XYZ file of C-alpha atoms in Angstrom:
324
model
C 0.000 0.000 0.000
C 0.506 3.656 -0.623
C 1.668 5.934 2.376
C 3.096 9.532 3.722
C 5.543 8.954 5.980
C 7.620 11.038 8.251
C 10.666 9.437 8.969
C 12.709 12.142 10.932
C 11.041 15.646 12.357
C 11.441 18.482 9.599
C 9.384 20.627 7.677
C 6.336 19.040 5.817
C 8.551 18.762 2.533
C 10.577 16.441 4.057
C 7.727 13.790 4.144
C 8.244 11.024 1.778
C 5.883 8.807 -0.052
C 6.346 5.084 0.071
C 5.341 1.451 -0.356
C 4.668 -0.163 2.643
C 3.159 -3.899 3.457
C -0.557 -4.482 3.407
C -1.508 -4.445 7.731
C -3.222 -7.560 8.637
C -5.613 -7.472 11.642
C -5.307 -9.047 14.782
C -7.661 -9.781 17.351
C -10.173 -7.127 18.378
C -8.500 -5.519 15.071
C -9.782 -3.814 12.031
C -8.208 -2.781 8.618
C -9.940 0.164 7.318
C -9.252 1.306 3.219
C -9.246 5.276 3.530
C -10.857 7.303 1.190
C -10.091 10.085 3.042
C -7.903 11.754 5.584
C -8.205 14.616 7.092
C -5.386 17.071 8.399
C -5.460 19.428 11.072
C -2.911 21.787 12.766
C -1.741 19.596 15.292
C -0.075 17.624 11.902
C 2.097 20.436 11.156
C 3.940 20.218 14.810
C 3.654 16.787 15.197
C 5.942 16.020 11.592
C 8.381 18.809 13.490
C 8.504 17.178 16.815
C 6.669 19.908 18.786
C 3.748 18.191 19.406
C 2.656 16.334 22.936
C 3.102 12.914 21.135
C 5.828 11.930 19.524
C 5.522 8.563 17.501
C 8.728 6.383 16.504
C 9.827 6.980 13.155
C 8.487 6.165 10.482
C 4.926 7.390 10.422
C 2.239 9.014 8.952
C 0.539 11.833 9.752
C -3.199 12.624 9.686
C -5.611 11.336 12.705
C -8.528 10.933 11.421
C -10.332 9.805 8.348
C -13.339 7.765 6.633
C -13.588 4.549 4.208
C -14.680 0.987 4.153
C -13.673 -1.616 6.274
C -11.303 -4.262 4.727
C -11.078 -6.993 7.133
C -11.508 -7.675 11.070
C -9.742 -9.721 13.150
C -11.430 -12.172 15.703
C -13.615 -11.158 18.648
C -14.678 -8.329 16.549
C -18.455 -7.543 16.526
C -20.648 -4.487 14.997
C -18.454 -4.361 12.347
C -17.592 -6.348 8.707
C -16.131 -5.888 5.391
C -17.819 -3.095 3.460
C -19.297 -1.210 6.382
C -18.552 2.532 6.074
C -17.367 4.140 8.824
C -14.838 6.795 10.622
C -12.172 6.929 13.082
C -9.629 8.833 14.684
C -6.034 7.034 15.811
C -4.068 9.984 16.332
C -1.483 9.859 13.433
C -1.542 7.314 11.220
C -4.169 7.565 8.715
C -2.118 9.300 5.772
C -1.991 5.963 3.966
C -3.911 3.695 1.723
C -4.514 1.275 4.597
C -5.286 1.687 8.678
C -5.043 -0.673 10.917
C -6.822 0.349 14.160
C -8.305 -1.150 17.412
C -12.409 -1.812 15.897
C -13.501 0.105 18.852
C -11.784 3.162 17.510
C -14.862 3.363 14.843
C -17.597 4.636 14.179
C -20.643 3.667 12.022
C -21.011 6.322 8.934
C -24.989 6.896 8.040
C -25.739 6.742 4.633
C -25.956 9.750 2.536
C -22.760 11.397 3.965
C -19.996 11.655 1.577
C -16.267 10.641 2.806
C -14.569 14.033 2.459
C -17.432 15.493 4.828
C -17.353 12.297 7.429
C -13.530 12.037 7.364
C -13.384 15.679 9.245
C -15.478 15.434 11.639
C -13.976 13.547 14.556
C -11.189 15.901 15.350
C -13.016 19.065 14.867
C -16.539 18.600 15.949
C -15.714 15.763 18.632
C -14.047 18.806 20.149
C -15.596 21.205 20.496
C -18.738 19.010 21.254
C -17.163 18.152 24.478
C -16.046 21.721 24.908
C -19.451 23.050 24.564
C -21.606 20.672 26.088
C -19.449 18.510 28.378
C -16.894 21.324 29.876
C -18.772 24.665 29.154
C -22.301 23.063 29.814
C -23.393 26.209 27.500
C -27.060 26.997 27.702
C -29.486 28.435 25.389
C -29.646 32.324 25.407
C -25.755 32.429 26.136
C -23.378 34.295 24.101
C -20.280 32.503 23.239
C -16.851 33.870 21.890
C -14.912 31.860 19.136
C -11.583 33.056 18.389
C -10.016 31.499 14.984
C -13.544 31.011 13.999
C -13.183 30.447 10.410
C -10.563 27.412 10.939
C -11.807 23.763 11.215
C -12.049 23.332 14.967
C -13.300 27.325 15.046
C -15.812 27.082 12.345
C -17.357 23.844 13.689
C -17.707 25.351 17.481
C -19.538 28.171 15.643
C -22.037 25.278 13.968
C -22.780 23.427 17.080
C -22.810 26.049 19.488
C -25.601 27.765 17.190
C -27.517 24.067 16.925
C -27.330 24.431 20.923
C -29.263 27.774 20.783
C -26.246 29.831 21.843
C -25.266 33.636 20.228
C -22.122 33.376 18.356
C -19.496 36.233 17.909
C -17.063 35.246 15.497
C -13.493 36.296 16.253
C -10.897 35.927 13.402
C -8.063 37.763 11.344
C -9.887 39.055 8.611
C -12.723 39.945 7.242
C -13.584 37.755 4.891
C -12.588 34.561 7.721
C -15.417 36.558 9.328
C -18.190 36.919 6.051
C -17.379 33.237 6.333
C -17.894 32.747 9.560
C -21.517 34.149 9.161
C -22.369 31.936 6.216
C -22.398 29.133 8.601
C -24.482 30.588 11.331
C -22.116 33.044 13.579
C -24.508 36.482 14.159
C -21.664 39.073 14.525
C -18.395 39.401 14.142
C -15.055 40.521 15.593
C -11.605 41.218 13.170
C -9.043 41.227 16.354
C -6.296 42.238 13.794
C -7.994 45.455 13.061
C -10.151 46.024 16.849
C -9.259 45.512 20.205
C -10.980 42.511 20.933
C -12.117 43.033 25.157
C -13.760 46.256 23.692
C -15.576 44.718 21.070
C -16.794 41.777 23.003
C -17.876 44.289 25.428
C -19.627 46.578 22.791
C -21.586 43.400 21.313
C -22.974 42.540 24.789
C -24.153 45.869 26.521
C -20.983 46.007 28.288
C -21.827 42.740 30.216
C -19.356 40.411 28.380
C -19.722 37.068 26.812
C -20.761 33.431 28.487
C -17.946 31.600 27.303
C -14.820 32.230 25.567
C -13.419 29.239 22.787
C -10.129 29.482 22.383
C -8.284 27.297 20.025
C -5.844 30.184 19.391
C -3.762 31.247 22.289
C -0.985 34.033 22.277
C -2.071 37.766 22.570
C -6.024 37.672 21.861
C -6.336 34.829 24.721
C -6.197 37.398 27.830
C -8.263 39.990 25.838
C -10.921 37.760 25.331
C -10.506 36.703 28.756
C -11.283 40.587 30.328
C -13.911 40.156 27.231
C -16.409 37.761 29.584
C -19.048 38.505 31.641
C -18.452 37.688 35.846
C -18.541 34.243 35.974
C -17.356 33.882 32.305
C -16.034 30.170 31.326
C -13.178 30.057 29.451
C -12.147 27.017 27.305
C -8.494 25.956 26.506
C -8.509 24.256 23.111
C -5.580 24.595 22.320
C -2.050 27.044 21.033
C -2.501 27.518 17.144
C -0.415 30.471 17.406
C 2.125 29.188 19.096
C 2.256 30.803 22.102
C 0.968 29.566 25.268
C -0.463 32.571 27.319
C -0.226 33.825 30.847
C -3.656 34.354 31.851
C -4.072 36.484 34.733
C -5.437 34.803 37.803
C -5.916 37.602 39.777
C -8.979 38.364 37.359
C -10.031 34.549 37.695
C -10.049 34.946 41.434
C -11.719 38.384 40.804
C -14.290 38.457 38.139
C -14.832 34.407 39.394
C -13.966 32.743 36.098
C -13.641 29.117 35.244
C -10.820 28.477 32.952
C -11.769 24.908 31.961
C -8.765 22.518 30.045
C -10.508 20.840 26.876
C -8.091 17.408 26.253
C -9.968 15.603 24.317
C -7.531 12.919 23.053
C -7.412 12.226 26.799
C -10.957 12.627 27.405
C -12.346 9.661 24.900
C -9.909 6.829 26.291
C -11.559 7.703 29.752
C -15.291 8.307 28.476
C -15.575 5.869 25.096
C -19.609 5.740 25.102
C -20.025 9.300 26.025
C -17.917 9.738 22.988
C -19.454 7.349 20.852
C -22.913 8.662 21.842
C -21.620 12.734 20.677
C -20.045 11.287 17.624
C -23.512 9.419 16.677
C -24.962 12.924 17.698
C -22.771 14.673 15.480
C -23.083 12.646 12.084
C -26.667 12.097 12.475
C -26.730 16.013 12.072
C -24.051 16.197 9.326
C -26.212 13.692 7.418
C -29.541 16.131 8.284
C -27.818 18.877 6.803
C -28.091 20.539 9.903
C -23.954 20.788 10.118
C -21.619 21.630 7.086
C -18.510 19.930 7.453
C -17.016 22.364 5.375
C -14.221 21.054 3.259
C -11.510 23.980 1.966
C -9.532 21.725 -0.133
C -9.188 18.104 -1.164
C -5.055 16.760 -2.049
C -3.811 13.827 -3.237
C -1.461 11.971 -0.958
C 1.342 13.359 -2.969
C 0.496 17.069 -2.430
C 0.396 16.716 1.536
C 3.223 18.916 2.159
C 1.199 21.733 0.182
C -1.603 21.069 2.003
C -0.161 21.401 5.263
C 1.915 24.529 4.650
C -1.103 26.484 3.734
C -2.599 25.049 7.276
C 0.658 26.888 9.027
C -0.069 29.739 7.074
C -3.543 29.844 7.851
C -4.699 30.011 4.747
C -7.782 27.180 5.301
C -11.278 28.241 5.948
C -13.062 24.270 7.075
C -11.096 21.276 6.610
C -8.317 19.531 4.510
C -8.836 16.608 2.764
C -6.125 14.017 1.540
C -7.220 10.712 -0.869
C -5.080 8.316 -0.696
């Protein structure tokens, strides 16, 4: 089979394609043939060796993706050859064939294509727990999402509107905002051009927003912070622009804030049916229509190193999409 590998840290030209052994499953096993693979951010630091996890060498990138399953080893049940389905393993997945624990996946419903279903773990499994397991956001509240026209942004912006929350979109540009709106945000905040406490403030009466999602750190992570209403929750996602922050806890203590850590990789090992039952959650409403899944580009395997580069450079509005 096919596969990206990275076979020492280095930028993403350094990746290499090659011809690797079909995987065979072992028990409790499944072999899944990807049709497609998603990429997110966390792929661009994991190839250079900044990321939390660092896999031995050789490996492929991408964590999650959709196709059909191949074979299963024994003991497996709920799945067989030719089911459709989704999974996320972490890295792994930029490659013709996966070869994954069968509890790692997840049923795709019919109707949904596999560009659309092979982005949605990462990204919506999220911010779903952010929103509804960590925040507990409410109808009525108003919610903040910084780098809202990104993949992880843009789908806290979907659900958090499907949960009857107000959304202010907080991004870079205008038109990241204008495309934040086309999928459901009701205002809008540039922070490159605005201070962004003042215009949080401005949008709410001077009260301050519910919740704060920030997938985004460095500078706009403390103004969006004094941006929150008194007893404001504030959710760590995660450090896109590579920064960590120093958040002020004298204003936590102060202004009684909850800054709440979102790990989901850690999370789902812990909590596997609450995460199958938000995952079912999620594509039932990708396959209603009700959630957009938004893919910005779709690569060949070959043309992953372009791919991610314009993901550093934040050039991607949704999702990117590899075929092997």
């Amino acid at each position: 089979m096919k596969a990206l590998l990275c076979t020492h840290y280095g930028p993403p030209d350094d990746l290499e394609l090659a011809e690797l052994p079909d995987p065979r499953p072992g028990a409790g096993e499944a072999v899944v043939r990807v049709k497609a693979a998603a990429l997110n951010f966390f792929d661009t630091l994991i190839i250079a060796g900044k990321y939390q996890h660092k896999p031995a060498f050789p490996f492929s990138p991408a964590a999650e993706f959709a196709g059909e399953v191949e074979s299963v080893g024994s003991g497996v049940t709920g799945f067989s050859p030719g089911d459709r389905v989704i999974g996320n393993i972490g890295w792994g997945a930029a490659r013709e064939k996966a070869l994954l624990a069968a509890e790692q996946l997840v049923a795709m419903p019919a109707g949904l294509d596999f560009d659309r279903a092979a982005g949605l773990t990462v990204t919506y499994g999220t911010s779903m727990h952010a929103l509804k397991d960590r925040a507990k956001l409410k109808p009525g509240e108003t919610l903040a999402v910084l780098g809202a026209a990104g993949g992880t942004g843009l789908s806290a912006v979907e659900l958090a509107k499907l949960m009857g929350a107000r959304v202010i979109a907080c991004a870079s540009s205008d038109e990241k905002l204008a495309f934040a709106r086309q999928y459901g945000a009701d205002e809008g905040v540039n922070y490159a051009a605005t201070d962004l406490k003042e215009a949080l403030r401005q949008l709410t009466g001077g009260k301050g927003v519910d919740v704060v999602y920030d997938p985004i750190g460095g500078a706009q992570s403390e103004a969006a912070l004094r941006g929150m209403d008194w007893g404001g929750r504030f959710l760590v996602i995660g450090f896109a622009a590579g920064d960590m922050p120093k958040l002020p806890l004298n204003l936590v203590l102060l202004r009684s804030y909850d800054v709440l850590g979102v790990y989901w990789g850690a999370w789902i090992l812990r909590n596997p049916q609450r995460h199958r039952a938000n995952m079912m959650q999620i594509l039932d409403w990708c396959a209603r229509g009700k959630l957009s899944s938004h893919v910005h580009a779709v690569y060949p395997l070959e043309q992953a190193p372009s791919a991610l580069k314009a993901i550093a450079a934040r050039q991607v509005m949704g999702k990117v999409i590899l075929r092997p």
